[in-house]
Amino acid sequence: MSSSDQLPKPKPSGRSTRRGAPSSVDAVRRSFDAVIGVFTGKTHVPAPTLRWGLLLVAAGAVVAALVTMFVTGFDNKGLEAHTPGSPAEPVVDKEFGTAVKGDCLSWTKPDHSDLVKVRCENKHMFEVAADVDMAKYPGKEFGPGSRFPDSLRLTELKEEHCVPAVQQYLNGKFDPRGRYIVGLMYPSPDGWQHGDRTLRCGVQYAASAGTPASTGSAAEHDQSKVYGPGVCLGINQNLPTDPVDCAQQHAVEVVSTIDLGQRFQGSPPDKDEQDKFVEDECARTSSDYLGGPDVVRNKTLTLFFDYLDARSWLAGSRKLDCMVGKGADREGFAPITGSAKGDILINGQAPVPPPNTGRSTPAPLPGAAPLPPQPQPR
């Protein structure tokens, strides 16, 4: 069996910051455009919107591969499990075959052959939202002797069955831009051959590669996609990936986490008001984290932050990360080595502080150029 599933515009001020400037096009298109086409040659600072892109972009992946890489969550090779009753039945059959709504599953081996059910308060990889027996559906598609679904069909099944199942499981509070993605676990080809037609829908941590462990039920968590101060996000092909040690090359470093719930209550806040609050908080907290208000400027970094759209707000998400990074000359991010709290290298070179002109407020930075059209996922 196997399983499936922001940066803000400079403002004139004494600090180097950028805030979100989302387009009005479809959210998925916006995220791909913003991350893949983050920069153009007409601007010297990174373009907006980072967070959801971090969920969607796998290191070294191309857009056309996103369907198979992210819709299923696990790789399409499948977990090695057989249907109960088949020869040499492994333990995983019992665990997977009896998993129901609310169960949490975990494994340690790359082939997932040691999959077991665990208490959700312990570390786990997958939380089951529903089990769906496709054999009960009319027609020949899932009947005896039917062909094992290809990745495109599994993608369709996830959209048809798992997305609504997860929404129901979380009482309509699923944040599509949050820390979780919708997952689908399905029988291996061998299990399918022996008659197993049960799909298990659920949630798992979002990541560009692998399946990180989570703790506690998703139904009880704030779904905000935050990492926390001191976390560095790796870099591959100028794009952010998953958390790494800051001594390794990375794209951005989280300097603080801001709770918008401390300022806004009720309906989703106006974007301009939200951005003003987050910008001020990021500037203040970044100074505390880095040890001074001039560190960002002197290390030639830029302060980035995201925004919460209405869907995230209504799902209960309230937190955002403030991050520092360095835009590459043409697109994406430049690789940084070392924590911004100490000495860093950018593209292998120590940053050179800009000259001090004596002005208290630097000249405004140029805004982000319009993003070019990007290919859509198939």
JSON list of N, CA and C in Angstrom, two decimals, residues 253 255-256 282-299 301 324 339-342:
[
{"chain": "A", "resi": 253, "resn": "GLU", "atom": "N", "xyz": [16.20, 31.41, 7.30]},
{"chain": "A", "resi": 253, "resn": "GLU", "atom": "CA", "xyz": [16.26, 31.07, 8.72]},
{"chain": "A", "resi": 253, "resn": "GLU", "atom": "C", "xyz": [15.10, 31.74, 9.43]},
{"chain": "A", "resi": 255, "resn": "VAL", "atom": "N", "xyz": [13.33, 33.55, 12.31]},
{"chain": "A", "resi": 255, "resn": "VAL", "atom": "CA", "xyz": [13.79, 34.36, 13.43]},
{"chain": "A", "resi": 255, "resn": "VAL", "atom": "C", "xyz": [12.72, 34.53, 14.50]},
{"chain": "A", "resi": 256, "resn": "SER", "atom": "N", "xyz": [11.45, 34.32, 14.15]},
{"chain": "A", "resi": 256, "resn": "SER", "atom": "CA", "xyz": [10.38, 34.43, 15.15]},
{"chain": "A", "resi": 256, "resn": "SER", "atom": "C", "xyz": [9.09, 33.88, 14.58]},
{"chain": "A", "resi": 282, "resn": "CYS", "atom": "N", "xyz": [7.68, 41.47, 12.93]},
{"chain": "A", "resi": 282, "resn": "CYS", "atom": "CA", "xyz": [8.85, 40.78, 12.40]},
{"chain": "A", "resi": 282, "resn": "CYS", "atom": "C", "xyz": [10.10, 41.63, 12.58]},
{"chain": "A", "resi": 283, "resn": "ALA", "atom": "N", "xyz": [9.98, 42.94, 12.34]},
{"chain": "A", "resi": 283, "resn": "ALA", "atom": "CA", "xyz": [11.14, 43.82, 12.50]},
{"chain": "A", "resi": 283, "resn": "ALA", "atom": "C", "xyz": [11.59, 43.85, 13.96]},
{"chain": "A", "resi": 284, "resn": "ARG", "atom": "N", "xyz": [10.63, 43.94, 14.86]},
{"chain": "A", "resi": 284, "resn": "ARG", "atom": "CA", "xyz": [10.95, 44.00, 16.30]},
{"chain": "A", "resi": 284, "resn": "ARG", "atom": "C", "xyz": [11.57, 42.69, 16.77]},
{"chain": "A", "resi": 285, "resn": "THR", "atom": "N", "xyz": [10.92, 41.59, 16.45]},
{"chain": "A", "resi": 285, "resn": "THR", "atom": "CA", "xyz": [11.39, 40.30, 16.96]},
{"chain": "A", "resi": 285, "resn": "THR", "atom": "C", "xyz": [12.68, 39.86, 16.28]},
{"chain": "A", "resi": 286, "resn": "SER", "atom": "N", "xyz": [12.89, 40.26, 15.02]},
{"chain": "A", "resi": 286, "resn": "SER", "atom": "CA", "xyz": [14.14, 39.89, 14.35]},
{"chain": "A", "resi": 286, "resn": "SER", "atom": "C", "xyz": [15.32, 40.59, 15.01]},
{"chain": "A", "resi": 287, "resn": "SER", "atom": "N", "xyz": [15.13, 41.82, 15.46]},
{"chain": "A", "resi": 287, "resn": "SER", "atom": "CA", "xyz": [16.19, 42.52, 16.17]},
{"chain": "A", "resi": 287, "resn": "SER", "atom": "C", "xyz": [16.55, 41.81, 17.46]},
{"chain": "A", "resi": 288, "resn": "ASP", "atom": "N", "xyz": [15.53, 41.34, 18.17]},
{"chain": "A", "resi": 288, "resn": "ASP", "atom": "CA", "xyz": [15.77, 40.59, 19.40]},
{"chain": "A", "resi": 288, "resn": "ASP", "atom": "C", "xyz": [16.54, 39.30, 19.10]},
{"chain": "A", "resi": 289, "resn": "TYR", "atom": "N", "xyz": [16.13, 38.60, 18.05]},
{"chain": "A", "resi": 289, "resn": "TYR", "atom": "CA", "xyz": [16.73, 37.31, 17.72]},
{"chain": "A", "resi": 289, "resn": "TYR", "atom": "C", "xyz": [18.18, 37.46, 17.25]},
{"chain": "A", "resi": 290, "resn": "LEU", "atom": "N", "xyz": [18.41, 38.47, 16.41]},
{"chain": "A", "resi": 290, "resn": "LEU", "atom": "CA", "xyz": [19.73, 38.64, 15.79]},
{"chain": "A", "resi": 290, "resn": "LEU", "atom": "C", "xyz": [20.69, 39.46, 16.63]},
{"chain": "A", "resi": 291, "resn": "GLY", "atom": "N", "xyz": [20.16, 40.17, 17.65]},
{"chain": "A", "resi": 291, "resn": "GLY", "atom": "CA", "xyz": [21.04, 40.92, 18.52]},
{"chain": "A", "resi": 291, "resn": "GLY", "atom": "C", "xyz": [21.21, 42.38, 18.16]},
{"chain": "A", "resi": 292, "resn": "GLY", "atom": "N", "xyz": [20.36, 42.91, 17.30]},
{"chain": "A", "resi": 292, "resn": "GLY", "atom": "CA", "xyz": [20.46, 44.32, 16.96]},
{"chain": "A", "resi": 292, "resn": "GLY", "atom": "C", "xyz": [19.65, 44.67, 15.74]},
{"chain": "A", "resi": 293, "resn": "PRO", "atom": "N", "xyz": [19.23, 45.93, 15.60]},
{"chain": "A", "resi": 293, "resn": "PRO", "atom": "CA", "xyz": [18.38, 46.34, 14.47]},
{"chain": "A", "resi": 293, "resn": "PRO", "atom": "C", "xyz": [19.11, 46.45, 13.14]},
{"chain": "A", "resi": 294, "resn": "ASP", "atom": "N", "xyz": [20.45, 46.47, 13.15]},
{"chain": "A", "resi": 294, "resn": "ASP", "atom": "CA", "xyz": [21.21, 46.65, 11.91]},
{"chain": "A", "resi": 294, "resn": "ASP", "atom": "C", "xyz": [21.77, 45.36, 11.35]},
{"chain": "A", "resi": 295, "resn": "VAL", "atom": "N", "xyz": [21.52, 44.24, 12.03]},
{"chain": "A", "resi": 295, "resn": "VAL", "atom": "CA", "xyz": [22.13, 42.98, 11.59]},
{"chain": "A", "resi": 295, "resn": "VAL", "atom": "C", "xyz": [21.63, 42.57, 10.21]},
{"chain": "A", "resi": 296, "resn": "VAL", "atom": "N", "xyz": [20.31, 42.69, 9.99]},
{"chain": "A", "resi": 296, "resn": "VAL", "atom": "CA", "xyz": [19.76, 42.30, 8.69]},
{"chain": "A", "resi": 296, "resn": "VAL", "atom": "C", "xyz": [20.42, 43.10, 7.57]},
{"chain": "A", "resi": 297, "resn": "ARG", "atom": "N", "xyz": [20.53, 44.41, 7.75]},
{"chain": "A", "resi": 297, "resn": "ARG", "atom": "CA", "xyz": [21.13, 45.28, 6.74]},
{"chain": "A", "resi": 297, "resn": "ARG", "atom": "C", "xyz": [22.63, 44.97, 6.55]},
{"chain": "A", "resi": 298, "resn": "ASN", "atom": "N", "xyz": [23.35, 44.86, 7.66]},
{"chain": "A", "resi": 298, "resn": "ASN", "atom": "CA", "xyz": [24.78, 44.66, 7.57]},
{"chain": "A", "resi": 298, "resn": "ASN", "atom": "C", "xyz": [25.16, 43.31, 6.95]},
{"chain": "A", "resi": 299, "resn": "LYS", "atom": "N", "xyz": [24.29, 42.35, 7.08]},
{"chain": "A", "resi": 299, "resn": "LYS", "atom": "CA", "xyz": [24.56, 41.03, 6.48]},
{"chain": "A", "resi": 299, "resn": "LYS", "atom": "C", "xyz": [23.89, 40.88, 5.13]},
{"chain": "A", "resi": 301, "resn": "LEU", "atom": "N", "xyz": [20.86, 40.83, 4.20]},
{"chain": "A", "resi": 301, "resn": "LEU", "atom": "CA", "xyz": [19.74, 39.92, 4.17]},
{"chain": "A", "resi": 301, "resn": "LEU", "atom": "C", "xyz": [18.44, 40.69, 3.99]},
{"chain": "A", "resi": 324, "resn": "VAL", "atom": "N", "xyz": [14.66, 35.30, 7.54]},
{"chain": "A", "resi": 324, "resn": "VAL", "atom": "CA", "xyz": [15.66, 36.08, 6.84]},
{"chain": "A", "resi": 324, "resn": "VAL", "atom": "C", "xyz": [16.31, 35.21, 5.78]},
{"chain": "A", "resi": 339, "resn": "SER", "atom": "N", "xyz": [24.25, 30.28, 10.92]},
{"chain": "A", "resi": 339, "resn": "SER", "atom": "CA", "xyz": [23.11, 31.02, 11.44]},
{"chain": "A", "resi": 339, "resn": "SER", "atom": "C", "xyz": [23.34, 32.52, 11.34]},
{"chain": "A", "resi": 340, "resn": "ALA", "atom": "N", "xyz": [22.27, 33.26, 11.05]},
{"chain": "A", "resi": 340, "resn": "ALA", "atom": "CA", "xyz": [22.36, 34.71, 10.94]},
{"chain": "A", "resi": 340, "resn": "ALA", "atom": "C", "xyz": [22.71, 35.35, 12.28]},
{"chain": "A", "resi": 341, "resn": "LYS", "atom": "N", "xyz": [22.66, 34.57, 13.36]},
{"chain": "A", "resi": 341, "resn": "LYS", "atom": "CA", "xyz": [23.08, 35.08, 14.67]},
{"chain": "A", "resi": 341, "resn": "LYS", "atom": "C", "xyz": [24.59, 35.28, 14.73]},
{"chain": "A", "resi": 342, "resn": "GLY", "atom": "N", "xyz": [25.32, 34.57, 13.87]},
{"chain": "A", "resi": 342, "resn": "GLY", "atom": "CA", "xyz": [26.77, 34.65, 13.88]},
{"chain": "A", "resi": 342, "resn": "GLY", "atom": "C", "xyz": [27.30, 34.95, 12.49]}
]
